Amino acid sequence: MSDATAPSPTAPTSSLLKQDDRTRRRNRAETRFRAYGMAAVIVGILALVLLLTSILSNGLSSFRQTFITFPVTLAEERLDPQGNRNPEEMARVTTFGYAPLLGQSFVEHVQSMGIETDLGPREMAAMISDEAPGQLRAMVLANPDIVGETITLELLAGGRIDGFFKGRVTMASAERDNNVSPEQLLLAEALREQGVMDTRFNWDFITAPDASGQRPEAAGLGVAILGSFYMMIVVLVLALPIGVAASIYLEEFAPKNRFTDLIEVNISNLAAVPSIVFGILGLAIFINFAGLPQSAPIVGGLVLTLMTLPTIIIATRASLRAVPPSIRSAALGLGASKMQSVFHHVLPLAAPGILTGTIIGLAQALGETAPLLLIGMVAFVREYPSAPPDGFFDPASALPVQVYNWTQRSDPAFVERASGAIIVLLVFLIFMNAVAILLRRRFERRW
Amino acid sequence: MNDMRAVERDVDTNDLKITARGVDVFYGDTHAIKDVDVDIVDNTVTAFIGPSGCGKSTFLRCLNRMNDTIDVARVEGSIMLDGEDIYDPKVDPVQLRAKVGMVFQKPNPFPKSIYDNVAYGPRIHGLAKDKAALDEIVEKSLRRAALWDEAKDRLDQPGTGLSGGQQQRLCIARAVATNPEVLLMDEPCSALDPIATAQIEELIDELRSRYSVVIVTHSMQQAARVSQKTAFFHLGELVEFGETGHIFTNPSDPRTESYITGRIG
Amino acid sequence: MPLLWILVIVLCLGVAGYVLGRQRAMASAGGDRRILHSLPSYYGANVSIFTIVPALLVLTIWLFVQPVVIERQVTSMITDTAIEDAGSRGLVMTDVRRVAEGLEVAIEQGALTSEEAQNIRTEFTNVRSRLGEVGVALGGEVTPEVLDAAQRYRELNRIGNQMMTIVVLILAALGLGYAYARTHQEFRARNTVEYAILTILVLASTIAILTTVGIVLSMLFETFNFFQLYPAQDFFFGTEWAPTFESDASELGLLPLLWGTMYVSVIALLVAVPIGLFAAIYMAEYASARVRSFAKPLIEILAGIPTIVYGLFALITVGPLLRDYFAEPLGLGTSSSSVMTAGIVMGIMLIPFVSSLSDDIINAVPQSLRDGSFGLGATHSETVKQVILPAALPGIVGAILLAASRAIGETMIVVLGAGAAARLDLNPFEAMTTVTVKIVGQLTGDTDFSSPEALVAFALGLTLFVITLGLNVMALYIVRRYREQYE
């Protein structure tokens, strides 16, 4: 090809100061592309905001609860027919013996305040939570001497009344509802003006055990939090030493051979195995084969340990690898054995990274739900597990499972409870992650 | 006809292609280039030499605004290409870089076929109206980069499969394909073996007939072999700029002399 | 002797061994620790290890083996008629164990003396009510045969425990003596101790393998049992999922579940891949350091949120929203749980997963390629589309495969968002169900592990495991190859 036929490369081309059409088009494409990217980021952040708003707006109200305050006369002939204040005999009176007392006292109190209502006594009494007689009974049995006196009590209001003050139940919805009537709501409104009913912060949501499906107002997270806490102890005690030991071997001692390759492949695969599969493992091995009890924190802890191990191992290995070889050489050069150089020098230097990884692993384990469903943690548990070590084998619930449990109940008040439980769960997670971030900031070392 | 063009070239020889006046470059707080004035003449090879970290590459990257891609870099002063300030806000760096091509230190072929590597520039700039025209550009560029004979039978194979020297010639072909007026080369031979280096140097000499070439090198021998003009940078300053022969035989600044004789650097 | 006491004694021996070993080493060196091969504490630790480890090892094995041996011995005492009466050998043995345990509890509570327990007779005493008094409830009356077996069971257990105590304690003492005798200034105590530690490290790292083996075995056996009860081809190719409580009538076809799983996953990926990828591109290529420093953590928060939270989000927000604004106006259905609900929410969950993996991969593309492209006058988007993405493609494909494996194995979002009705349908606003939902469904609550309705969950689990394992292995392979390319 002759050079002359080619377009002159140095032909005085267009000015740089003027954009040609093509460049303008290309720049528009550039702007569009950039906008897509920004839109994607914004969509991601919006999704987060929407998620959190949805949970917060639904759940924050669960920390507040409506209470009714009125004097209750603890009639002796009902509660202690023998009159000897013997708790064992008084225990024969069931909650069915207490309920009428409450109802009667409540009706009398309303009448004494001069509030007009078309409601009959039974409907008025229905505004008190079904949980209240049980609470009163426990109170009387713990302190039999109060029988015969008139004491002022703060008792839970029914779920629908509570919902009315939180805006979930309206006059219109009460028309269609068999569990509450508009008249009851009117009375509730009047009682609130008189100061008999009051909605305020409710510690019981965090400390009380779960309640049955008809009593959302009494359901709490106590057993679930305790169960989750026990599981985290098991995970920490097992996963941290095992994970660190495995990482030290793989990172510092392992020869490069088939066996260590097999371990590596297994670890990276376990990190991606669906969590539900770990649940099947727990059910088959720990419960059916080893005979450990269902719903027990020990089984949950073991399953979560196996799930958390890869996370801890990966984090630990990364922080071991970040310790420069010069430290190892220095120790070896002074005549330390390989084992001594690792345990005396490398491990302490890697400790902050290991701790951070462990906390993040624990946070993951805390939120894990699916495997726990299979090992029976969905069971309805009202008894607090006893103190460790026995408590590890007692039935318990777990925070995320409690959320699932509540979503399966028909009363809409449980949506609020489930969202509230999630807020508690998220607070724990935020706390753990914040600690991890602080640790990393505080101790992070760049070599 | 070739003769006629040669005559034209002689006329152009004294044309100033790029004039840089009072250029300062900052990387964050670091003052990397201090008040540099340089004139790049058309159809010549200008070499920037100097010890590592003296700013020669930084200055080279100013000439096609590659420093724009670094957030903290800031350029002051004026750099004119054919009388137009390339740092004018109206200038689109994309258009500028089509005119001022660049070849990098390490051969960096895209993970595509040889053909697609060369066709990349013409495609994005819309230089070919159809497939045949594109084929022609690719062939011509590969010929100019002295790679056609080796590559013509394997155009559809990945560019990363070539040898180091071939890869660098592919990168030159890729730069030539966009029809630039100036070709910037940032230590193009530093990653190559001596034979490949010789081939590239020969190629640079041929390219001079069509483009003004600016080459950064820290090999003084290379600068002496390929360039007509040489600029010596030291600690961000332009110490000396002049005819290559003059700089190497009779440097006027003592620092240049120390560098050439191997006392600094 | 109770287990706890054996443990305490062994540990005490270990501590004693430590002190003794240390002392003997120092004595052998005449009190000059410089003459010793290792630090004195290593000699102590060495004796400790020899005392504790063999003893506890034997103890552990014994605890596993003894019940099996005793079971076999006792089982042979039970006649076939007794088995027929009770229904199965296993049920008789459960009775035997409960009676034996009940007698122990009774002795412990003082309701019976050990002689009384030994000589108790069904002819004279109502064993059931006696045990009931101490809180051990029995299903039926205790037959003499069962009582005999229970007595034998107790006897064997007692002998076994005695023998175990003796053997373990002797072993601990022997270990102590052996290691103590070997303790001498030239003995390489450190090497032995370090070898022991290394063994522990190796054992810890094999847990990963054991877990995998455990997963596979636990599902393989039960899957095998399932296929004995339910034909494999009906499971794999059946298009009907309808478990019932009367056995033989259940239809347990995998296909509708697999269809639901795939449908949800595809929608999730359609949401997550473009958003995640574009977000990663923006973060890696465009965003200024300031924007990146707050946007990136915000998006990564999405990855730290537990899936149950996404599930609830699907249930109470996204589901009703889609139903009220899309499904009902378009006449596509009235269900708030739907493939679309679960898919979109799962997509949101996967955004950070795709974006952080892609971010890593895009950042791994060498800067020289970007420079090359910019140097030719390409715009940033042209560089991304024509150089960076093709270069990063294998890595991104790997990331998408990993995301797909996540989506397929995800449980809580689909449990709460997708519904429970198994159907093969195209309408994305219809409730469908997935493999994971049915695993949860079949295995929660009271389950009878001999029915195909429960066992099918193991077959489903195995299917899920195989699919996700395949995707993971493929993805890891691709990503690793990609990393090597630029290293």
mmCIF file of N, CA and C in Angstrom, chain C residues 23 28 34 142 369:
data_model
loop_
_atom_site.group_PDB
_atom_site.id
_atom_site.type_symbol
_atom_site.label_atom_id
_atom_site.label_comp_id
_atom_site.label_asym_id
_atom_site.label_seq_id
_atom_site.Cartn_x
_atom_site.Cartn_y
_atom_site.Cartn_z
ATOM 1 N N GLN C 23 9.079 -30.720 88.879
ATOM 2 C CA GLN C 23 10.024 -30.878 89.981
ATOM 3 C C GLN C 23 11.137 -31.860 89.626
ATOM 4 N N SER C 28 16.584 -33.291 88.348
ATOM 5 C CA SER C 28 17.581 -33.996 87.539
ATOM 6 C C SER C 28 18.658 -33.042 87.049
ATOM 7 N N ARG C 34 19.283 -24.177 83.313
ATOM 8 C CA ARG C 34 20.007 -23.998 82.039
ATOM 9 C C ARG C 34 20.451 -25.323 81.455
ATOM 10 N N VAL C 142 -45.829 -52.686 83.247
ATOM 11 C CA VAL C 142 -44.527 -53.314 83.064
ATOM 12 C C VAL C 142 -44.688 -54.822 83.117
ATOM 13 N N LEU C 369 -4.672 -1.433 32.011
ATOM 14 C CA LEU C 369 -5.677 -1.580 30.953
ATOM 15 C C LEU C 369 -6.538 -0.329 30.856
#
